[in-house]
Coordinates of C-alpha atoms in Angstrom, one line a residue:
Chain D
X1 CA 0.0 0.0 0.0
X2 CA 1.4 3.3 -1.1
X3 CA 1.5 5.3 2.2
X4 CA 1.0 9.5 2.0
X5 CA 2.6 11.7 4.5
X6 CA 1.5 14.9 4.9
X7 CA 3.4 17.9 6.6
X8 CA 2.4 20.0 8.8
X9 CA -0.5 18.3 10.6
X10 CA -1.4 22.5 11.4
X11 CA -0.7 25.4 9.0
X12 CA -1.8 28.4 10.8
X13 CA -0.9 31.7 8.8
X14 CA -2.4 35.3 8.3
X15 CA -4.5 36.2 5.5
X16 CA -2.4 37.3 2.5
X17 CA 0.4 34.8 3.6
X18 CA 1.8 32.0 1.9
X19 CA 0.7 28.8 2.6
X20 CA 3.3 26.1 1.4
X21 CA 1.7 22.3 2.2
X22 CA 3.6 19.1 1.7
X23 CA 3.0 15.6 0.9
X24 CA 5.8 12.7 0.3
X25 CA 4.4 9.3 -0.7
X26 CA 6.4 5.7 0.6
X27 CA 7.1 5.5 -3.5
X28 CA 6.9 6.6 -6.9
X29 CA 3.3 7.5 -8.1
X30 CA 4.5 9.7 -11.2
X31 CA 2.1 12.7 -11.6
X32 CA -1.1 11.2 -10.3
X33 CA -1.7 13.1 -7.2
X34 CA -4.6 15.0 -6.2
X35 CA -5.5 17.6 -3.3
X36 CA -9.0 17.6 -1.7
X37 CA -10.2 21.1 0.4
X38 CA -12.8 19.6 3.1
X39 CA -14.9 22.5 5.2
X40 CA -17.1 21.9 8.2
X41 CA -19.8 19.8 7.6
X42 CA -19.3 19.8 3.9
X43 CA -18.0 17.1 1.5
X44 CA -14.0 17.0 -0.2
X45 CA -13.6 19.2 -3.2
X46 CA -11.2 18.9 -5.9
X47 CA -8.6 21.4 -6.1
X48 CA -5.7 19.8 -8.3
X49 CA -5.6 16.7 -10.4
X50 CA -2.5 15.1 -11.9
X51 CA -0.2 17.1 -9.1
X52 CA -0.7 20.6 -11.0
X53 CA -3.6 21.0 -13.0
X54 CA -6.1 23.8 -10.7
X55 CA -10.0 22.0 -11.3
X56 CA -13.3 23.8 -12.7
X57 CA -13.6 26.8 -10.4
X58 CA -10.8 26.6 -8.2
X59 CA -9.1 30.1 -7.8
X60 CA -5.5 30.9 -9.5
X61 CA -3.8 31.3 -6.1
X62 CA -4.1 27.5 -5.6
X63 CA -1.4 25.3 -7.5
X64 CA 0.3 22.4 -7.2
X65 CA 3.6 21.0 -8.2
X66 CA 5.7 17.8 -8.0
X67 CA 5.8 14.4 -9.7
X68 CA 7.3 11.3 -7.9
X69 CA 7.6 11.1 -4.5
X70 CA 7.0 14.7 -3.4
X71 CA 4.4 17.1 -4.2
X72 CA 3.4 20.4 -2.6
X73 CA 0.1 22.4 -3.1
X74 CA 0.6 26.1 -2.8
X75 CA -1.8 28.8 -1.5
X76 CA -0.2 32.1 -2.6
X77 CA -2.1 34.5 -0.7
X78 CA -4.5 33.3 2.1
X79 CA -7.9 34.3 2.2
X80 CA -10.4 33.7 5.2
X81 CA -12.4 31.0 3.0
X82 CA -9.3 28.5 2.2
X83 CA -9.7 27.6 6.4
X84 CA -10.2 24.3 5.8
X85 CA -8.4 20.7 5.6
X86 CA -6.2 19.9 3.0
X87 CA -6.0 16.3 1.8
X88 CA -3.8 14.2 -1.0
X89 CA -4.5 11.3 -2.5
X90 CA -2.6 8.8 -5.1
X91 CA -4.6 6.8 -7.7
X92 CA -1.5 4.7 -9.2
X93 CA -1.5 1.5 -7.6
X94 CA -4.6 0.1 -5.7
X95 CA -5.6 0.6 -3.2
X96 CA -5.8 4.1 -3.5
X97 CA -4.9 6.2 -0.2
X98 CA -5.3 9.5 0.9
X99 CA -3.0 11.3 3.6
X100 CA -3.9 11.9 7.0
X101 CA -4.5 15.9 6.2
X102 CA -3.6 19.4 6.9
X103 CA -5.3 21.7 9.0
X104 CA -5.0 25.1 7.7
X105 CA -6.2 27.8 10.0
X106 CA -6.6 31.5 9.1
X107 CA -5.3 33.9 12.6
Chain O
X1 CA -24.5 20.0 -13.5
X2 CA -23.2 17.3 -11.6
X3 CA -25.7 15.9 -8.5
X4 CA -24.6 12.8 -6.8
X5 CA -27.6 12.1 -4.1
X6 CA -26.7 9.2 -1.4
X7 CA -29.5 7.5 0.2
X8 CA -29.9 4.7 2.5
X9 CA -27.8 5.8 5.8
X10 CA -29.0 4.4 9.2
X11 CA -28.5 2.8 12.7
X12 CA -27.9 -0.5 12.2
X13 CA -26.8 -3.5 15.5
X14 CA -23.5 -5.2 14.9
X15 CA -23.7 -8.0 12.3
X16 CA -26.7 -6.3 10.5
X17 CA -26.8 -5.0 6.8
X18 CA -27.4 -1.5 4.7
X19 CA -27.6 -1.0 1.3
X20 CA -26.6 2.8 -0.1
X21 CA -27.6 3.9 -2.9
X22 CA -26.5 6.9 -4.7
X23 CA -28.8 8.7 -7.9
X24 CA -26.4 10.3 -9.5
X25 CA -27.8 12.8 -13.0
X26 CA -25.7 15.7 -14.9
X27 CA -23.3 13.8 -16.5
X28 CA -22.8 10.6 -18.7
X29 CA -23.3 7.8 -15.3
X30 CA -22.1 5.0 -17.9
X31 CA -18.6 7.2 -18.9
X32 CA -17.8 7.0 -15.2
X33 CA -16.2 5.2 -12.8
X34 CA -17.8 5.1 -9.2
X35 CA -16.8 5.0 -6.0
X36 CA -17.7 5.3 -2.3
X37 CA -15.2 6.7 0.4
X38 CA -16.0 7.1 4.3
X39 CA -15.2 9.6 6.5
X40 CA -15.7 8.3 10.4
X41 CA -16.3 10.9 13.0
X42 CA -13.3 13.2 13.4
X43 CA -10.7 11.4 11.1
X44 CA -9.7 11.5 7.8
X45 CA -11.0 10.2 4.4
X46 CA -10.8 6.5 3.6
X47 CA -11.8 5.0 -0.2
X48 CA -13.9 1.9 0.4
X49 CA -14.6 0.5 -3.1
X50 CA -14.5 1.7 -6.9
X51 CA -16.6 -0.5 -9.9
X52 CA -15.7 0.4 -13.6
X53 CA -18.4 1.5 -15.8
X54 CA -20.1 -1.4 -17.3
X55 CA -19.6 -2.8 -13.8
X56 CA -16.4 -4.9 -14.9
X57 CA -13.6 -3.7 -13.0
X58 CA -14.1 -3.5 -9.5
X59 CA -12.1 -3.0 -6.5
X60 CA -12.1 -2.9 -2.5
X61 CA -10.0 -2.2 0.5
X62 CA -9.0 -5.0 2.2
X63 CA -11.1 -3.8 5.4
X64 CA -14.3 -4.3 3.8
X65 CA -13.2 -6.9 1.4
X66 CA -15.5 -10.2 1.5
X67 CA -18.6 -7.9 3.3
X68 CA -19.0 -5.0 1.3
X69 CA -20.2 -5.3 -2.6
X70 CA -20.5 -2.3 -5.1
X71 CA -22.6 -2.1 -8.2
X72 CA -24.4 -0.4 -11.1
X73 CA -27.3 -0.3 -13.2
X74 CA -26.2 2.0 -15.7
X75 CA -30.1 2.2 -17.0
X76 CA -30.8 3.9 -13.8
X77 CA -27.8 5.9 -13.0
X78 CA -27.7 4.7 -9.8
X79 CA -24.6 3.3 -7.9
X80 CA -25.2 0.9 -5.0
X81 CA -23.3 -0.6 -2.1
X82 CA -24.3 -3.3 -0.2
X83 CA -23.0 -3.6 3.0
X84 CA -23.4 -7.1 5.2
X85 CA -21.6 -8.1 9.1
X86 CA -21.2 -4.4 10.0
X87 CA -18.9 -3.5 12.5
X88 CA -18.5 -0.6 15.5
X89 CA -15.8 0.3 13.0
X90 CA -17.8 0.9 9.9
X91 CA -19.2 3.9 11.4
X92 CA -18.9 6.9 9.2
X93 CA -20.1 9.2 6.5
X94 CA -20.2 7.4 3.3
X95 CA -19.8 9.4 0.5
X96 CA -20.9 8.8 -3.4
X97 CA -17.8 10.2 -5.4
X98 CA -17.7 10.0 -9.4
X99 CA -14.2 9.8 -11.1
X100 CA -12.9 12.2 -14.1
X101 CA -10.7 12.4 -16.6
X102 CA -10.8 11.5 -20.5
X103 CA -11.3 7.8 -19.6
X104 CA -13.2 8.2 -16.7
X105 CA -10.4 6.9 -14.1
X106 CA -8.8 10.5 -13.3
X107 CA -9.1 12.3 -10.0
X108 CA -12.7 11.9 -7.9
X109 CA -14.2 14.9 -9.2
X110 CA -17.2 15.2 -7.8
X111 CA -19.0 14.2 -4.7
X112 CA -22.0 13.8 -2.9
X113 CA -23.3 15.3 0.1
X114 CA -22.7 11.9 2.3
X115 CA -25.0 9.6 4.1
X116 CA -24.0 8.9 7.7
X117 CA -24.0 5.0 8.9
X118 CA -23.7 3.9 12.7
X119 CA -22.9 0.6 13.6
X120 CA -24.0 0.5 17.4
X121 CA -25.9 -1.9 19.8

């Protein structure tokens, strides 16, 4: 089972900051990563397929880069609506597997 | 645009059964593959079970392996999963989720609003 870390557990940043939020899978999984924003009481929504391609509607400060092992989505500047929890997830092997999250919290 | 509607979420006694159902409309159901992840209380996302779309291909983690079956009927675009010998552990929002992509296999690109399943005595 391909096992996704991802760092920090807790991202807590000002609005207009940079939010920088990893993930390192246990091995290879070429491109296909994806992120997942999950609010309060709401389902997961897609905000990058294939490690950097931004989905219908998502805003241009979100993107996403890596390929491999390591991959990072990128908030460039925070707004009070990206509070949320972040999550990755691999579709190359099965089964497929998400990471545990990342909190990010807007001060 | 794309509504996937879950049904069938209940209390249900260790050892019971539940079957989900999700109506899904908006798109091509039969270009898709399907797929149902869970969410229990406070934790993290967990994929259960994906089935191809003529109802071919289908796969399961091992937890729910041998008790849990997805299917399809592509003639009512509705995605099922059966689930039999519950456990405590089972508990947990189950969510409806439709893959994208050219061939239907990419990222889960949509999702419904989640139908919540306890498993208690």
């Amino acid at each position: 089972e391909i096992v996704l870390t991802q760092s920090p557990a807790t991202l807590s940043l000002s609005p207009g900051e940079r939010a920088t939020l990893s993930c390192r899978a246990s091995q290879s999984i070429s491109n296909v990563l994806a992120w997942y924003q999950q609010k309060p009481g709401q389902a997961p929504r897609l905000v990058i397929y294939d490690a950097s391609n931004r989905a219908t509607g998502i805003p241009a400060r979100f993107s996403g880069s890596g390929s491999g092992t390591d991959f990072t989505l990128t908030i460039s500047s925070l707004e009070p609506e990206d509070s949320a929890v972040y999550y990755c997830q691999q579709r190359d092997k099965w089964p497929l597997t998400f990471g545990q999250g990342t909190k990010v919290e807007i001060k | 645009e794309v509504q996937l509607l879950e049904s069938g979420g209940a209390l249900v006694q260790p050892g019971g059964s539940l079957r989900l159902s999700c109506a899904a409309s908006g798109f091509t159901f039969s270009s898709c593959a399907m797929n149902w992840v869970r969410q229990a209380p406070g934790t993290g996302l967990e994929w259960v079970s994906t089935i191809g779309t003529t109802g071919g291909n289908i796969y399961y983690a091992d937890s729910v392996q041998g008790r849990f079956t997805i299917s399809r009927d592509n003639s009512k675009n509705t995605l099922y999963l059966q689930m039999n010998s519950l456990r405590p552990e089972d508990t947990a929002i189950y969510y409806c989720v439709k893959r994208g992509g050219a061939t239907g296999w990419g990222a889960f690109d949509s999702w419904g609003q989640g139908t919540l399943v306890t498993v208690s005595s």
